[in-house]
PDB file of C-alpha atoms in Angstrom:
ATOM      1  CA  GLY A  20      54.366 -18.864   9.833  1.00 65.00           C
ATOM      2  CA  ASP A  21      53.655 -21.618   7.400  1.00 68.00           C
ATOM      3  CA  SER A  22      51.070 -20.796   4.770  1.00 84.00           C
ATOM      4  CA  VAL A  23      49.694 -21.558   1.337  1.00 89.00           C
ATOM      5  CA  THR A  24      48.737 -18.857  -1.162  1.00 93.00           C
ATOM      6  CA  GLN A  25      46.466 -19.523  -4.098  1.00 92.00           C
ATOM      7  CA  MET A  26      45.266 -17.243  -6.838  1.00 86.00           C
ATOM      8  CA  GLU A  27      41.878 -15.862  -5.979  1.00 81.00           C
ATOM      9  CA  GLY A  28      38.880 -16.715  -8.065  1.00 83.00           C
ATOM     10  CA  PRO A  29      36.548 -17.211  -9.524  1.00 93.00           C
ATOM     11  CA  VAL A  30      38.479 -18.257 -12.587  1.00 95.00           C
ATOM     12  CA  THR A  31      36.202 -18.473 -15.625  1.00 96.00           C
ATOM     13  CA  LEU A  32      37.351 -20.265 -18.769  1.00 97.00           C
ATOM     14  CA  SER A  33      35.801 -21.627 -21.910  1.00 97.00           C
ATOM     15  CA  GLU A  34      35.736 -25.342 -22.560  1.00 97.00           C
ATOM     16  CA  GLU A  35      39.014 -26.694 -24.029  1.00 96.00           C
ATOM     17  CA  ALA A  36      41.016 -23.749 -22.709  1.00 97.00           C
ATOM     18  CA  PHE A  37      44.354 -24.186 -20.925  1.00 97.00           C
ATOM     19  CA  LEU A  38      44.199 -23.943 -17.153  1.00 97.00           C
ATOM     20  CA  THR A  39      46.758 -22.770 -14.640  1.00 97.00           C
ATOM     21  CA  ILE A  40      45.953 -22.237 -10.968  1.00 97.00           C
ATOM     22  CA  ASN A  41      48.918 -20.823  -9.082  1.00 96.00           C
ATOM     23  CA  CYS A  42      49.941 -22.066  -5.651  1.00 96.00           C
ATOM     24  CA  THR A  43      52.932 -21.030  -3.574  1.00 95.00           C
ATOM     25  CA  TYR A  44      53.816 -22.082  -0.082  1.00 91.00           C
ATOM     26  CA  THR A  45      55.888 -20.885   2.817  1.00 89.00           C
ATOM     27  CA  ALA A  46      57.173 -23.733   4.935  1.00 80.00           C
ATOM     28  CA  THR A  47      60.264 -25.033   6.613  1.00 76.00           C
ATOM     29  CA  GLY A  48      61.644 -28.445   5.861  1.00 76.00           C
ATOM     30  CA  TYR A  49      60.527 -30.602   2.970  1.00 78.00           C
ATOM     31  CA  PRO A  50      56.744 -30.658   2.797  1.00 85.00           C
ATOM     32  CA  SER A  51      54.561 -32.899   0.695  1.00 88.00           C
ATOM     33  CA  LEU A  52      52.222 -30.974  -1.598  1.00 92.00           C
ATOM     34  CA  PHE A  53      48.639 -31.742  -2.546  1.00 94.00           C
ATOM     35  CA  TRP A  54      45.797 -30.532  -4.714  1.00 96.00           C
ATOM     36  CA  TYR A  55      42.268 -31.290  -3.554  1.00 96.00           C
ATOM     37  CA  VAL A  56      39.086 -30.724  -5.543  1.00 96.00           C
ATOM     38  CA  GLN A  57      35.613 -30.043  -4.193  1.00 94.00           C
ATOM     39  CA  TYR A  58      32.707 -30.552  -6.577  1.00 93.00           C
ATOM     40  CA  PRO A  59      29.408 -28.816  -5.784  1.00 88.00           C
ATOM     41  CA  GLY A  60      27.704 -30.347  -2.778  1.00 84.00           C
ATOM     42  CA  GLU A  61      30.528 -32.751  -2.019  1.00 87.00           C
ATOM     43  CA  GLY A  62      33.538 -33.075   0.267  1.00 89.00           C
ATOM     44  CA  LEU A  63      37.129 -32.538  -0.762  1.00 92.00           C
ATOM     45  CA  GLN A  64      38.808 -35.247  -2.815  1.00 93.00           C
ATOM     46  CA  LEU A  65      42.508 -35.755  -3.324  1.00 93.00           C
ATOM     47  CA  LEU A  66      43.327 -34.848  -6.929  1.00 96.00           C
ATOM     48  CA  LEU A  67      47.099 -35.295  -6.992  1.00 96.00           C
ATOM     49  CA  LYS A  68      50.175 -35.031  -4.839  1.00 94.00           C
ATOM     50  CA  ALA A  69      53.981 -34.758  -4.910  1.00 94.00           C
ATOM     51  CA  THR A  70      56.242 -35.717  -2.063  1.00 89.00           C
ATOM     52  CA  LYS A  71      59.633 -34.327  -3.085  1.00 89.00           C
ATOM     53  CA  ALA A  72      61.230 -31.664  -5.219  1.00 91.00           C
ATOM     54  CA  ASP A  73      60.807 -32.032  -8.999  1.00 93.00           C
ATOM     55  CA  ASP A  74      58.112 -34.692  -8.551  1.00 94.00           C
ATOM     56  CA  LYS A  75      55.151 -34.313 -10.880  1.00 96.00           C
ATOM     57  CA  GLY A  76      51.730 -35.352  -9.662  1.00 96.00           C
ATOM     58  CA  SER A  77      49.092 -36.128 -12.258  1.00 96.00           C
ATOM     59  CA  ASN A  78      45.489 -37.316 -12.372  1.00 96.00           C
ATOM     60  CA  LYS A  79      42.482 -36.871 -14.675  1.00 95.00           C
ATOM     61  CA  GLY A  80      44.546 -34.733 -17.077  1.00 97.00           C
ATOM     62  CA  PHE A  81      45.701 -32.387 -14.312  1.00 98.00           C
ATOM     63  CA  GLU A  82      49.381 -31.976 -13.501  1.00 98.00           C
ATOM     64  CA  ALA A  83      51.452 -30.117 -10.939  1.00 98.00           C
ATOM     65  CA  THR A  84      55.222 -30.063 -10.447  1.00 97.00           C
ATOM     66  CA  TYR A  85      56.862 -29.558  -7.052  1.00 95.00           C
ATOM     67  CA  ARG A  86      59.241 -26.619  -7.584  1.00 94.00           C
ATOM     68  CA  LYS A  87      61.372 -26.180  -4.482  1.00 90.00           C
ATOM     69  CA  GLU A  88      63.378 -23.293  -5.931  1.00 91.00           C
ATOM     70  CA  THR A  89      60.227 -21.231  -6.407  1.00 93.00           C
ATOM     71  CA  THR A  90      58.229 -22.896  -3.583  1.00 93.00           C
ATOM     72  CA  SER A  91      55.389 -23.471  -6.009  1.00 95.00           C
ATOM     73  CA  PHE A  92      52.982 -26.227  -7.007  1.00 97.00           C
ATOM     74  CA  HIS A  93      50.916 -24.777  -9.840  1.00 97.00           C
ATOM     75  CA  LEU A  94      48.013 -26.847 -11.152  1.00 98.00           C
ATOM     76  CA  GLU A  95      47.685 -27.179 -14.942  1.00 98.00           C
ATOM     77  CA  LYS A  96      45.396 -28.864 -17.417  1.00 98.00           C
ATOM     78  CA  GLY A  97      45.722 -28.658 -21.166  1.00 96.00           C
ATOM     79  CA  SER A  98      42.040 -28.720 -22.096  1.00 96.00           C
ATOM     80  CA  VAL A  99      39.369 -28.157 -19.463  1.00 97.00           C
ATOM     81  CA  GLN A 100      35.839 -29.512 -19.548  1.00 97.00           C
ATOM     82  CA  VAL A 101      32.604 -28.234 -18.056  1.00 96.00           C
ATOM     83  CA  SER A 102      32.800 -31.129 -15.587  1.00 96.00           C
ATOM     84  CA  ASP A 103      36.031 -29.626 -14.156  1.00 97.00           C
ATOM     85  CA  SER A 104      34.010 -26.791 -12.633  1.00 97.00           C
ATOM     86  CA  ALA A 105      34.762 -27.024  -8.912  1.00 96.00           C
ATOM     87  CA  VAL A 106      36.771 -25.462  -6.116  1.00 95.00           C
ATOM     88  CA  TYR A 107      40.452 -26.415  -6.052  1.00 96.00           C
ATOM     89  CA  PHE A 108      42.522 -26.347  -2.861  1.00 95.00           C
ATOM     90  CA  CYS A 109      46.289 -26.417  -2.659  1.00 95.00           C
ATOM     91  CA  ALA A 110      47.721 -27.889   0.556  1.00 92.00           C
ATOM     92  CA  TYR A 111      50.957 -29.035   2.107  1.00 86.00           C
ATOM     93  CA  SER A 112      52.034 -31.171   5.008  1.00 81.00           C
ATOM     94  CA  GLY A 113      55.288 -30.576   6.845  1.00 66.00           C
ATOM     95  CA  GLY A 114      57.965 -33.242   6.775  1.00 48.00           C
ATOM     96  CA  GLY A 115      57.189 -35.883   9.392  1.00 43.00           C
ATOM     97  CA  ALA A 116      53.924 -34.262  10.479  1.00 45.00           C
ATOM     98  CA  ASP A 117      50.458 -35.348   9.498  1.00 56.00           C
ATOM     99  CA  GLY A 118      48.660 -32.005   9.537  1.00 71.00           C
ATOM    100  CA  LEU A 119      47.624 -30.318   6.300  1.00 82.00           C
ATOM    101  CA  THR A 120      47.639 -26.577   5.715  1.00 83.00           C
ATOM    102  CA  PHE A 121      45.134 -25.533   3.049  1.00 88.00           C
ATOM    103  CA  GLY A 122      44.968 -22.530   0.803  1.00 90.00           C
ATOM    104  CA  LYS A 123      41.711 -20.598   0.572  1.00 89.00           C
ATOM    105  CA  GLY A 124      40.592 -22.383  -2.562  1.00 93.00           C
ATOM    106  CA  THR A 125      40.097 -21.275  -6.165  1.00 95.00           C
ATOM    107  CA  HIS A 126      36.644 -21.488  -7.685  1.00 94.00           C
ATOM    108  CA  LEU A 127      36.901 -22.637 -11.301  1.00 96.00           C
ATOM    109  CA  ILE A 128      34.004 -22.128 -13.693  1.00 97.00           C
ATOM    110  CA  ILE A 129      34.134 -23.702 -17.143  1.00 97.00           C
ATOM    111  CA  GLN A 130      31.640 -22.402 -19.678  1.00 96.00           C
ATOM    112  CA  PRO A 131      30.538 -24.495 -22.652  1.00 94.00           C
TER     113      PRO A 131
ATOM    114  CA  ASP B  20      32.249 -43.431  -1.169  1.00 78.00           C
ATOM    115  CA  SER B  21      35.420 -42.080   0.425  1.00 80.00           C
ATOM    116  CA  GLY B  22      35.208 -44.385   3.433  1.00 90.00           C
ATOM    117  CA  VAL B  23      34.660 -41.497   5.855  1.00 96.00           C
ATOM    118  CA  THR B  24      31.054 -41.357   7.024  1.00 96.00           C
ATOM    119  CA  GLN B  25      29.421 -38.256   8.422  1.00 97.00           C
ATOM    120  CA  THR B  26      25.948 -37.992   9.898  1.00 97.00           C
ATOM    121  CA  PRO B  27      23.590 -36.295   9.601  1.00 97.00           C
ATOM    122  CA  LYS B  28      23.959 -34.813   6.127  1.00 95.00           C
ATOM    123  CA  HIS B  29      21.698 -31.892   6.910  1.00 96.00           C
ATOM    124  CA  LEU B  30      20.697 -30.295  10.186  1.00 97.00           C
ATOM    125  CA  ILE B  31      18.419 -27.341  10.826  1.00 97.00           C
ATOM    126  CA  THR B  32      18.176 -25.990  14.337  1.00 97.00           C
ATOM    127  CA  ALA B  33      17.368 -22.831  16.231  1.00 98.00           C
ATOM    128  CA  THR B  34      19.701 -20.333  17.853  1.00 98.00           C
ATOM    129  CA  GLY B  35      20.762 -21.289  21.354  1.00 98.00           C
ATOM    130  CA  GLN B  36      20.429 -24.998  20.717  1.00 98.00           C
ATOM    131  CA  ARG B  37      23.050 -27.732  20.876  1.00 98.00           C
ATOM    132  CA  VAL B  38      23.842 -30.299  18.185  1.00 98.00           C
ATOM    133  CA  THR B  39      26.185 -33.241  17.778  1.00 98.00           C
ATOM    134  CA  LEU B  40      27.837 -34.160  14.499  1.00 98.00           C
ATOM    135  CA  ARG B  41      29.232 -37.629  14.053  1.00 98.00           C
ATOM    136  CA  CYS B  42      32.138 -38.962  12.005  1.00 98.00           C
ATOM    137  CA  SER B  43      33.400 -42.475  11.365  1.00 98.00           C
ATOM    138  CA  PRO B  44      36.915 -42.473   9.914  1.00 97.00           C
ATOM    139  CA  ARG B  45      38.150 -44.647   7.086  1.00 94.00           C
ATOM    140  CA  SER B  46      39.046 -48.131   8.238  1.00 92.00           C
ATOM    141  CA  GLY B  47      42.539 -48.198   9.692  1.00 90.00           C
ATOM    142  CA  ASP B  48      42.910 -44.418  10.046  1.00 93.00           C
ATOM    143  CA  LEU B  49      43.664 -43.268  13.580  1.00 92.00           C
ATOM    144  CA  SER B  50      43.609 -39.497  13.001  1.00 92.00           C
ATOM    145  CA  VAL B  51      40.403 -37.492  12.696  1.00 95.00           C
ATOM    146  CA  TYR B  52      40.185 -33.824  11.775  1.00 94.00           C
ATOM    147  CA  TRP B  53      37.242 -31.437  11.886  1.00 95.00           C
ATOM    148  CA  TYR B  54      36.870 -28.465   9.543  1.00 92.00           C
ATOM    149  CA  GLN B  55      34.299 -25.726   9.170  1.00 93.00           C
ATOM    150  CA  GLN B  56      33.624 -24.331   5.713  1.00 91.00           C
ATOM    151  CA  SER B  57      31.687 -21.141   5.206  1.00 88.00           C
ATOM    152  CA  LEU B  58      31.476 -18.726   2.301  1.00 79.00           C
ATOM    153  CA  ASP B  59      33.232 -15.876   4.096  1.00 76.00           C
ATOM    154  CA  GLN B  60      35.829 -17.824   6.111  1.00 75.00           C
ATOM    155  CA  GLY B  61      36.756 -20.590   3.704  1.00 80.00           C
ATOM    156  CA  LEU B  62      38.013 -23.894   5.100  1.00 85.00           C
ATOM    157  CA  GLN B  63      38.889 -23.499   8.787  1.00 87.00           C
ATOM    158  CA  PHE B  64      40.647 -26.199  10.773  1.00 88.00           C
ATOM    159  CA  LEU B  65      38.915 -26.814  14.094  1.00 92.00           C
ATOM    160  CA  ILE B  66      40.530 -29.729  15.874  1.00 93.00           C
ATOM    161  CA  GLN B  67      42.432 -32.996  15.421  1.00 92.00           C
ATOM    162  CA  TYR B  68      42.334 -36.244  17.361  1.00 94.00           C
ATOM    163  CA  TYR B  69      44.709 -39.150  17.154  1.00 92.00           C
ATOM    164  CA  ASN B  70      43.735 -42.497  18.643  1.00 93.00           C
ATOM    165  CA  GLY B  71      41.456 -40.893  21.196  1.00 95.00           C
ATOM    166  CA  GLU B  72      43.719 -38.029  22.216  1.00 94.00           C
ATOM    167  CA  GLU B  73      43.446 -34.400  21.205  1.00 93.00           C
ATOM    168  CA  ARG B  74      46.461 -33.576  19.068  1.00 90.00           C
ATOM    169  CA  ALA B  75      45.989 -30.106  17.620  1.00 88.00           C
ATOM    170  CA  LYS B  76      43.572 -27.229  17.957  1.00 89.00           C
ATOM    171  CA  GLY B  77      42.748 -24.628  15.383  1.00 87.00           C
ATOM    172  CA  ASN B  78      40.128 -21.915  15.315  1.00 82.00           C
ATOM    173  CA  ILE B  79      37.650 -23.750  17.502  1.00 92.00           C
ATOM    174  CA  LEU B  80      35.273 -21.693  19.600  1.00 94.00           C
ATOM    175  CA  GLU B  81      34.843 -22.412  23.306  1.00 96.00           C
ATOM    176  CA  ARG B  82      31.194 -23.277  22.578  1.00 97.00           C
ATOM    177  CA  PHE B  83      32.440 -26.157  20.438  1.00 97.00           C
ATOM    178  CA  SER B  84      34.000 -29.361  21.693  1.00 97.00           C
ATOM    179  CA  ALA B  85      34.921 -32.718  20.256  1.00 97.00           C
ATOM    180  CA  GLN B  86      36.041 -36.158  21.280  1.00 97.00           C
ATOM    181  CA  GLN B  87      37.216 -39.381  19.724  1.00 98.00           C
ATOM    182  CA  PHE B  88      35.950 -42.639  21.151  1.00 97.00           C
ATOM    183  CA  PRO B  89      37.719 -45.999  21.584  1.00 96.00           C
ATOM    184  CA  ASP B  90      36.147 -47.271  18.358  1.00 95.00           C
ATOM    185  CA  LEU B  91      37.765 -44.204  16.695  1.00 96.00           C
ATOM    186  CA  HIS B  92      34.563 -42.473  15.690  1.00 97.00           C
ATOM    187  CA  SER B  93      34.452 -38.812  16.597  1.00 98.00           C
ATOM    188  CA  GLU B  94      31.764 -36.351  17.589  1.00 98.00           C
ATOM    189  CA  LEU B  95      31.751 -32.590  17.295  1.00 98.00           C
ATOM    190  CA  ASN B  96      29.463 -30.846  19.754  1.00 98.00           C
ATOM    191  CA  LEU B  97      28.247 -27.335  18.976  1.00 98.00           C
ATOM    192  CA  SER B  98      26.369 -25.486  21.706  1.00 97.00           C
ATOM    193  CA  SER B  99      24.664 -22.121  22.204  1.00 98.00           C
ATOM    194  CA  LEU B 100      24.358 -21.973  18.454  1.00 98.00           C
ATOM    195  CA  GLU B 101      24.386 -18.650  16.661  1.00 97.00           C
ATOM    196  CA  LEU B 102      23.329 -17.728  13.143  1.00 96.00           C
ATOM    197  CA  GLY B 103      26.984 -17.399  12.197  1.00 94.00           C
ATOM    198  CA  ASP B 104      27.600 -21.060  12.979  1.00 96.00           C
ATOM    199  CA  SER B 105      25.672 -22.004   9.860  1.00 96.00           C
ATOM    200  CA  ALA B 106      28.238 -23.758   7.673  1.00 96.00           C
ATOM    201  CA  LEU B 107      29.410 -27.034   6.231  1.00 95.00           C
ATOM    202  CA  TYR B 108      31.285 -29.150   8.762  1.00 97.00           C
ATOM    203  CA  PHE B 109      33.703 -31.682   7.362  1.00 95.00           C
ATOM    204  CA  CYS B 110      35.448 -34.558   8.991  1.00 96.00           C
ATOM    205  CA  ALA B 111      38.609 -36.055   7.520  1.00 95.00           C
ATOM    206  CA  SER B 112      40.797 -38.966   8.520  1.00 94.00           C
ATOM    207  CA  SER B 113      44.333 -40.004   7.783  1.00 91.00           C
ATOM    208  CA  ALA B 114      46.859 -42.729   8.424  1.00 86.00           C
ATOM    209  CA  ARG B 115      50.273 -41.961   9.897  1.00 77.00           C
ATOM    210  CA  GLY B 116      53.883 -42.548   9.076  1.00 71.00           C
ATOM    211  CA  GLU B 117      54.635 -44.494   5.899  1.00 70.00           C
ATOM    212  CA  LYS B 118      50.952 -44.958   5.207  1.00 74.00           C
ATOM    213  CA  TYR B 119      50.234 -41.236   5.288  1.00 75.00           C
ATOM    214  CA  ASN B 120      48.661 -40.063   2.028  1.00 77.00           C
ATOM    215  CA  GLY B 121      46.972 -36.805   2.952  1.00 82.00           C
ATOM    216  CA  TYR B 122      43.410 -36.664   4.174  1.00 89.00           C
ATOM    217  CA  THR B 123      40.255 -38.489   3.171  1.00 92.00           C
ATOM    218  CA  PHE B 124      37.213 -36.289   3.625  1.00 93.00           C
ATOM    219  CA  GLY B 125      33.630 -37.137   4.368  1.00 95.00           C
ATOM    220  CA  SER B 126      30.804 -35.523   2.452  1.00 93.00           C
ATOM    221  CA  GLY B 127      30.052 -33.119   5.274  1.00 95.00           C
ATOM    222  CA  THR B 128      27.167 -32.022   7.476  1.00 97.00           C
ATOM    223  CA  ARG B 129      25.359 -28.873   6.419  1.00 96.00           C
ATOM    224  CA  LEU B 130      24.237 -27.021   9.528  1.00 97.00           C
ATOM    225  CA  THR B 131      21.656 -24.284   9.237  1.00 97.00           C
ATOM    226  CA  VAL B 132      20.903 -22.214  12.337  1.00 97.00           C
ATOM    227  CA  VAL B 133      17.659 -20.259  12.128  1.00 97.00           C
TER     228      VAL B 133
END
């Protein structure tokens, strides 16, 4: 069935390090892809999205490119900050449907 | 403020009791989703409503039920509570069709069963 696989955490980095959080999906059709972020004690917030192949979503220094050939949507940031510490969820929605399938989340810890 | 309002923010209750969680979706959104988040199970989809009608069911226990009212707010009812029901319960809403842009989440209700 359809699913989303994320790298398991926690991922611990030092401030200003380069970040990659891997996400791959298994889905039929042409899904839209999303990254959500959950800061401590809060709900999930949409971080970025891409709706078709080769699209790049970007926000707050984070980027992710929709790679249909590898069914991936890896999240990257060139220089992380302590304030980026959060849980990051990859998700997709099937073409024409409005349901989201979430990955299990990756806990990111940035140390000063 | 995401536009999705959940009440209460915190709830502490005893085993065997029943509670009701409330969600008001973002203005204009017709779809409401309920999720349970716990440390061991992650984010679990419970149920979806669209314009008052149940649309999809996930891993929702028979002790749990939900509904969406004509004014589009939704309630999640949890009964015969067990210690394992302690979790964060999130509501999300979304638009449909061309206006669809993923989900907007509320800040959640933290339920503690003692």
